[in-house]
mmCIF file of C-alpha atoms in Angstrom:
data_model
loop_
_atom_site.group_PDB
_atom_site.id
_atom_site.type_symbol
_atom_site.label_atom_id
_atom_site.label_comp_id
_atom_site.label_asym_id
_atom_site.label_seq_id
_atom_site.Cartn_x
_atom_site.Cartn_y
_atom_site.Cartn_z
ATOM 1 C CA UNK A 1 42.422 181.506 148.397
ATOM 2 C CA UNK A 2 41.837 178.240 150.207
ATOM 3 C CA UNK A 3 45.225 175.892 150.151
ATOM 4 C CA UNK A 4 44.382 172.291 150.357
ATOM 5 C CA UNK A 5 47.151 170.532 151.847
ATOM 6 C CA UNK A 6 47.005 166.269 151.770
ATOM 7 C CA UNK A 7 49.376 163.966 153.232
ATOM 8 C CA UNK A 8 50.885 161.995 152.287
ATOM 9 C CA UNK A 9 51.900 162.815 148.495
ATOM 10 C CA UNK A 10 51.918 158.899 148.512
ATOM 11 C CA UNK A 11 52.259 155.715 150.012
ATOM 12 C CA UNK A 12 52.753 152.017 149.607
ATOM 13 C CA UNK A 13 50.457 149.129 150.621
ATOM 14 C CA UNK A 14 49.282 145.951 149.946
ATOM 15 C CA UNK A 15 46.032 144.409 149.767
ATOM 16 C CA UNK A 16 43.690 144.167 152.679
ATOM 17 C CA UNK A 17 45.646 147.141 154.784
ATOM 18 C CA UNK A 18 43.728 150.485 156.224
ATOM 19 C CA UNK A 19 44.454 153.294 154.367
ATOM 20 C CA UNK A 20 44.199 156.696 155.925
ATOM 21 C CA UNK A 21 44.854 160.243 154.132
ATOM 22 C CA UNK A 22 44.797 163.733 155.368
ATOM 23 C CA UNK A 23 43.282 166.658 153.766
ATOM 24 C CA UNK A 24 44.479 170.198 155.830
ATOM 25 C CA UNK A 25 42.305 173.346 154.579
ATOM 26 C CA UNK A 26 43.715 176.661 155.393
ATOM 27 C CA UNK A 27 41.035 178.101 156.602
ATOM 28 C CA UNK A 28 37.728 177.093 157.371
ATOM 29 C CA UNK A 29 35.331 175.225 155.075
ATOM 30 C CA UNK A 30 32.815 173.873 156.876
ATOM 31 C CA UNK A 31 32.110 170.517 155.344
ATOM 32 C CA UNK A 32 32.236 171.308 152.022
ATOM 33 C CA UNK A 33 34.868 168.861 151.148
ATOM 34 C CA UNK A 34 34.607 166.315 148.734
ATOM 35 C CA UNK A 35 37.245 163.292 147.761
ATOM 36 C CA UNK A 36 37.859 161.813 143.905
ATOM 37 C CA UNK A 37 39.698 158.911 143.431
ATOM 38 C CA UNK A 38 41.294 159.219 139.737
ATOM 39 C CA UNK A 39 42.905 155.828 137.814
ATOM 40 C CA UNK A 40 45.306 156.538 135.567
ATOM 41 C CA UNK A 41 44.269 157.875 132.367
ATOM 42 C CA UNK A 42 40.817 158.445 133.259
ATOM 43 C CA UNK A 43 38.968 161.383 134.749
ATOM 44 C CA UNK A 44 38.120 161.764 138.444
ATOM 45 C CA UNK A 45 35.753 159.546 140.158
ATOM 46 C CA UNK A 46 33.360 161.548 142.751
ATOM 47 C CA UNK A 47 34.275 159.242 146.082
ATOM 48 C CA UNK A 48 32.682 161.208 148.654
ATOM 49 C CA UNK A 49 31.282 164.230 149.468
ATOM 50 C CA UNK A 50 30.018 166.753 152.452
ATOM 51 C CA UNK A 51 33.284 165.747 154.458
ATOM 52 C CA UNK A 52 31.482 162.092 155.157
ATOM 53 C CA UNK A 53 28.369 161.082 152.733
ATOM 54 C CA UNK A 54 29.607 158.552 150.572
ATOM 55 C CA UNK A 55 28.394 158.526 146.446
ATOM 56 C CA UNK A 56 26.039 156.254 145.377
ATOM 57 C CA UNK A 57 27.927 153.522 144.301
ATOM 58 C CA UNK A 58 30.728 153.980 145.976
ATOM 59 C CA UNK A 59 31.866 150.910 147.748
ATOM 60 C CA UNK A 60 31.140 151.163 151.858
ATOM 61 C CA UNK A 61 34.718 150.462 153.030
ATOM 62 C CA UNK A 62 35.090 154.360 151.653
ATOM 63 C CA UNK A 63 34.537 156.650 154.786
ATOM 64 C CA UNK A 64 35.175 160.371 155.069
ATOM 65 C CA UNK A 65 35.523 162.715 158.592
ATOM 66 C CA UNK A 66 36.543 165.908 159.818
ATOM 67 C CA UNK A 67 37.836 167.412 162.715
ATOM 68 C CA UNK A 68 37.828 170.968 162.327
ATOM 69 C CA UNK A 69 40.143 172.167 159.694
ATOM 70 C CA UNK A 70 41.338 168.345 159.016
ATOM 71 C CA UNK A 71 39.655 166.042 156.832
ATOM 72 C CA UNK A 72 40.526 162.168 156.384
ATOM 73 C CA UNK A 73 39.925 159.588 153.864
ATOM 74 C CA UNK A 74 39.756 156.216 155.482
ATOM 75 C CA UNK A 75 40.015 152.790 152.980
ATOM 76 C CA UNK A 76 38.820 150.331 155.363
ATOM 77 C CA UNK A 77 40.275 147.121 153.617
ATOM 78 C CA UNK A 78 42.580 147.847 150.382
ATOM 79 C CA UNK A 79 41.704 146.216 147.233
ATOM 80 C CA UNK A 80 43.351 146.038 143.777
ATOM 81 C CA UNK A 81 41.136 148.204 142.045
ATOM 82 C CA UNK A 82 41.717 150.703 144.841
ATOM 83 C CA UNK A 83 45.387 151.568 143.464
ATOM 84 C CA UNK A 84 45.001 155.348 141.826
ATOM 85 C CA UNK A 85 45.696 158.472 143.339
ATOM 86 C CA UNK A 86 43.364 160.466 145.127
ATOM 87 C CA UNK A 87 42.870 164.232 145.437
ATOM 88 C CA UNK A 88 40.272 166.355 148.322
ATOM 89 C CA UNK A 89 38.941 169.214 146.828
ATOM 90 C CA UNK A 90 37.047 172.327 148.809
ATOM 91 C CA UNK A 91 33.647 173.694 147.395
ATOM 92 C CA UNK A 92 33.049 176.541 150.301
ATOM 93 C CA UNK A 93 34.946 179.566 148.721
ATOM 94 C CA UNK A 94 35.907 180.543 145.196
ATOM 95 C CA UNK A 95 38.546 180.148 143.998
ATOM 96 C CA UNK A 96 37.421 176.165 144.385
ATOM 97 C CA UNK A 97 40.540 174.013 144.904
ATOM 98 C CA UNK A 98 41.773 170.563 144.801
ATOM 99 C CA UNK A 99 44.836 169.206 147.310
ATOM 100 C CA UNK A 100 47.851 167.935 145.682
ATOM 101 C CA UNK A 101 47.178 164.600 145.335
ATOM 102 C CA UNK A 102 48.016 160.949 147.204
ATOM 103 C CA UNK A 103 49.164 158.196 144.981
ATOM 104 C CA UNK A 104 48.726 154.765 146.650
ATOM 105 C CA UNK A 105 50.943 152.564 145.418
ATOM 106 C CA UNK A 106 51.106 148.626 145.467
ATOM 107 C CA UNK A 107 53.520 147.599 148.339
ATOM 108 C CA UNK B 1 22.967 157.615 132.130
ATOM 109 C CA UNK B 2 24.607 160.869 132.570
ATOM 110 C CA UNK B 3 26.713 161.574 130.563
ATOM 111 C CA UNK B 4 29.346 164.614 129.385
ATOM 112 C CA UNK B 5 31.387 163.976 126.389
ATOM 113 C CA UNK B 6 34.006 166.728 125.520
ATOM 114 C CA UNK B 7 35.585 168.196 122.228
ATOM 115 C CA UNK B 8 37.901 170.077 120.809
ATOM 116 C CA UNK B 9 41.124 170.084 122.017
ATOM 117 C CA UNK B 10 44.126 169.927 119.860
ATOM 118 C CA UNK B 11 48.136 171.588 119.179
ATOM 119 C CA UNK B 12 47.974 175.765 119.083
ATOM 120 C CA UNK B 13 50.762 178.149 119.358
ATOM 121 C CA UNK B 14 51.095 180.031 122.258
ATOM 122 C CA UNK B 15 49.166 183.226 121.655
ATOM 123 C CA UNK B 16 46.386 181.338 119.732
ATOM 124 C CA UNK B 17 42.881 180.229 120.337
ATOM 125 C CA UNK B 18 40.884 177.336 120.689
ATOM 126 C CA UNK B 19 37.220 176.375 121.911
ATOM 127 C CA UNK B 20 36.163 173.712 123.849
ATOM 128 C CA UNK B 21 32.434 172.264 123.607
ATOM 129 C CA UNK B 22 31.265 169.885 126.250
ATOM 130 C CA UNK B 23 28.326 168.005 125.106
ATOM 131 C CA UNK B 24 25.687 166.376 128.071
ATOM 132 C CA UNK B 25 23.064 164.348 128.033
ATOM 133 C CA UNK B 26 20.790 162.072 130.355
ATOM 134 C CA UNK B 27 19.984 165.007 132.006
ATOM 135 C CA UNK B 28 18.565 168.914 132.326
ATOM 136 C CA UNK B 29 21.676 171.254 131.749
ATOM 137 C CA UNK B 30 19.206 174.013 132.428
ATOM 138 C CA UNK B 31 18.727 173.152 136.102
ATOM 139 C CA UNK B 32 22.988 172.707 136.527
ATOM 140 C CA UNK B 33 25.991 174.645 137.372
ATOM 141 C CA UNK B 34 28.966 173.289 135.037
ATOM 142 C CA UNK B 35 32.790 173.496 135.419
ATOM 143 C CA UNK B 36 36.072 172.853 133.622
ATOM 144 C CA UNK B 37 38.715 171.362 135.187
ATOM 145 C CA UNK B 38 42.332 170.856 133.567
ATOM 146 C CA UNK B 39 45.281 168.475 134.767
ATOM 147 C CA UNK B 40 48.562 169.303 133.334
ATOM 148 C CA UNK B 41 50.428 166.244 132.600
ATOM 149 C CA UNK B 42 51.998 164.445 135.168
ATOM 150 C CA UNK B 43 50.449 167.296 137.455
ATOM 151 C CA UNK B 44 47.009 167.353 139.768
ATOM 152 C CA UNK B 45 43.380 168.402 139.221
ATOM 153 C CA UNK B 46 42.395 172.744 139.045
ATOM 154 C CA UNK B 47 39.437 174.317 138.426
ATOM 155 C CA UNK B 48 39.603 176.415 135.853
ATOM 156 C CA UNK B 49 36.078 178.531 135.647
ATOM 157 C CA UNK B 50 32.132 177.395 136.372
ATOM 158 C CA UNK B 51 29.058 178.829 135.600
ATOM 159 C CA UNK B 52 25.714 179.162 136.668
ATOM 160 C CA UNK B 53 22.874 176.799 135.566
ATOM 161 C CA UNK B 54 21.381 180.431 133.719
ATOM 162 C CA UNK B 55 24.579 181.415 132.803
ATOM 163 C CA UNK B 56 24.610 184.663 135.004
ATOM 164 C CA UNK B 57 27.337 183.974 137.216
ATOM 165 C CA UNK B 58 30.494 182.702 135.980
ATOM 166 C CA UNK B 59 33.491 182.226 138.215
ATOM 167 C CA UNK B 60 37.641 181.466 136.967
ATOM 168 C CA UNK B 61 40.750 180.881 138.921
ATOM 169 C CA UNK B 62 42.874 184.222 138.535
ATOM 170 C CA UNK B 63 45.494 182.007 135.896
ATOM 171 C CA UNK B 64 42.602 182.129 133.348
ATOM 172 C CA UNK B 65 40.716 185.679 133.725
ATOM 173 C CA UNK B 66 40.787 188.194 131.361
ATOM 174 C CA UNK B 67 41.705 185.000 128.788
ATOM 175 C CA UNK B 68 39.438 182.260 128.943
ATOM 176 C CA UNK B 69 35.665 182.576 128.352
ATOM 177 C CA UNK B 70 33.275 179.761 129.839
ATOM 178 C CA UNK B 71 29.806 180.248 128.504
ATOM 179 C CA UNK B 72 26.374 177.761 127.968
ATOM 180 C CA UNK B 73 23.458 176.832 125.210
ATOM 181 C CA UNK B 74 21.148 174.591 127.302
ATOM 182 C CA UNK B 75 18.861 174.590 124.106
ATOM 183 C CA UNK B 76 21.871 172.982 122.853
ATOM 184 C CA UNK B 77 22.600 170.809 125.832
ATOM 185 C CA UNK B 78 26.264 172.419 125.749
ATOM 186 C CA UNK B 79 28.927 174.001 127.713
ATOM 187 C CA UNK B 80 31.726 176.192 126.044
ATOM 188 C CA UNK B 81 35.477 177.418 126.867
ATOM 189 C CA UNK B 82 36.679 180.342 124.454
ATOM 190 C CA UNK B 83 40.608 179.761 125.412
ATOM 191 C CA UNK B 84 42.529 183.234 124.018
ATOM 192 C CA UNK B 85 45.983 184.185 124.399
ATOM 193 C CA UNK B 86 46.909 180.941 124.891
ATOM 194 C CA UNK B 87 50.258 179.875 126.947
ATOM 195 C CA UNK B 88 52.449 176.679 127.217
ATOM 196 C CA UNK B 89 51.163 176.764 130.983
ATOM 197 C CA UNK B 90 47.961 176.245 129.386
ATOM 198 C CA UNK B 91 48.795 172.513 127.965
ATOM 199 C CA UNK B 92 46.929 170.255 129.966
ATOM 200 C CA UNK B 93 43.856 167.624 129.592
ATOM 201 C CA UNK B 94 40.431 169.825 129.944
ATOM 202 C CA UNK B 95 37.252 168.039 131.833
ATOM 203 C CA UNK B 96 33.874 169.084 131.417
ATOM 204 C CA UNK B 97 32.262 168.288 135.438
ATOM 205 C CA UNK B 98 28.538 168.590 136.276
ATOM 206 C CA UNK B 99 28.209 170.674 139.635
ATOM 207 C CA UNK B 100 24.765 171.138 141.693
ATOM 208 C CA UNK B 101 21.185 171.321 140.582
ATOM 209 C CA UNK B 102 20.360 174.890 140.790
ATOM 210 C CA UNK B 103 23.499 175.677 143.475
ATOM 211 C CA UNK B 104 27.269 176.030 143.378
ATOM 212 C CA UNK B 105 27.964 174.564 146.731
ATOM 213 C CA UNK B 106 28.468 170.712 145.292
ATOM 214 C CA UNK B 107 31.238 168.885 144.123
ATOM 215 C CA UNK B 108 31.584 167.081 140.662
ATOM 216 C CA UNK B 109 29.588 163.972 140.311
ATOM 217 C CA UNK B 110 29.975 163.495 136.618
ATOM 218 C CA UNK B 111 33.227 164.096 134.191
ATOM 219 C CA UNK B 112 33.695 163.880 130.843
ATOM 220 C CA UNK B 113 36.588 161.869 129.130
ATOM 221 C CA UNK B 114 38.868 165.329 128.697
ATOM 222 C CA UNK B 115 40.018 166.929 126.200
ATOM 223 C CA UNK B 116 43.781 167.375 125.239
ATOM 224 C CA UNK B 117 44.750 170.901 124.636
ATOM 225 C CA UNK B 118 48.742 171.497 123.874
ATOM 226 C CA UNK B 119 50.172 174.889 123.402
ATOM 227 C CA UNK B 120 53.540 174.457 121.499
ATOM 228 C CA UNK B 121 55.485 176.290 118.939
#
């Protein structure tokens, strides 16, 4: 099975700051990533998918790319409603998976 | 609007049973593969099973298998989970989660609200 490991579990930032966040597949995937940002109490939001192609809808300073094995989620300018936690998940290889999680937290 | 709207859910005893519906609508379920997804509280996002827009090909994480039973009625617009044998690992909040149109390789672009499902004595 395909581990998803992101990094970090969370962070701490305030408004305005980049935001980066690391999604490590165990083995190879391809580009068959995706990102969801989830709010609390509410289900997932699709964010981005294919490693880099952003949603419709989904605001532009929300960028995805890869580098082999290692995937990164890239918040260009933080914003308030941008506090949730966000998870990477792998469609390539059953069993699909989902990384742990990053919660970004106000600073 | 797209939408997935998901029933259900409730308090069972470990060992019991319980079905999950997951109605759609504002588009073709026939042309769709479908997923549940579950989040334990407090916990992150796993796929629990999918299936194939036909219903053909049905896929669960090895947790589930041999317990949990994800089936279709596109005449119905509706997606299933038959949840036997249930455990307290089980507990969590179930999504419903549109896949691709007419392949697997796609993430989820559409979620339901969730369902609650707690297994408790």
């Amino acid at each position: 099975a395909i581990q998803l490991t992101q990094s970090p579990s969370s962070l701490s930032a305030s408004v305005g700051d980049r935001v980066t966040i690391t999604c490590r597949a165990s083995q190879g995937i391809t580009t068959a990533l995706a990102w969801y940002q989830q709010k609390a109490g509410k289900a997932p939001n699709l964010l981005i998918y294919d490693a880099s192609t952003l949603q419709s809808g989904v605001p532009s300073r929300f960028s995805g790319t890869d580098s082999g094995a290692d995937f990164t989620l890239t918040i260009s300018s933080l914003q308030p409603e941008d506090f949730a936690t966000y998870y990477c998940q792998q469609f390539h290889n059953y069993p699909l998976s989902f990384g742990g999680g990053t919660k970004v937290e106000i600073k | 609007e797209v939408q997935v709207v998901e029933s259900g859910g409730g308090l069972v005893q470990p060992g019991g049973s319980l079905r999950l519906s997951c109605a759609a609508s504002g588009f073709p379920l026939s042309g769709y593969w479908m997923s549940w997804v579950r989040q334990a509280p407090g916990k992150g996002l796993e796929w629990v099973a999918n299936i194939k827009e036909d219903g053909s090909e049905k896929y669960y994480v090895d947790s589930v298998k041999g317990r949990f039973t994800v089936s279709r009625d596109n005449t119905k617009n509706s997606l299933f989970l038959q949840m036997n044998n249930l455990r307290a690992e089980d507990t969590a909040m179930y999504y419903c989660a549109r896949g691709g149109l007419y392949t697997s390789a796609w993430p989820f672009d559409s979620w339901g609200q969730g369902t609650l499902v707690t297994v408790s004595s």
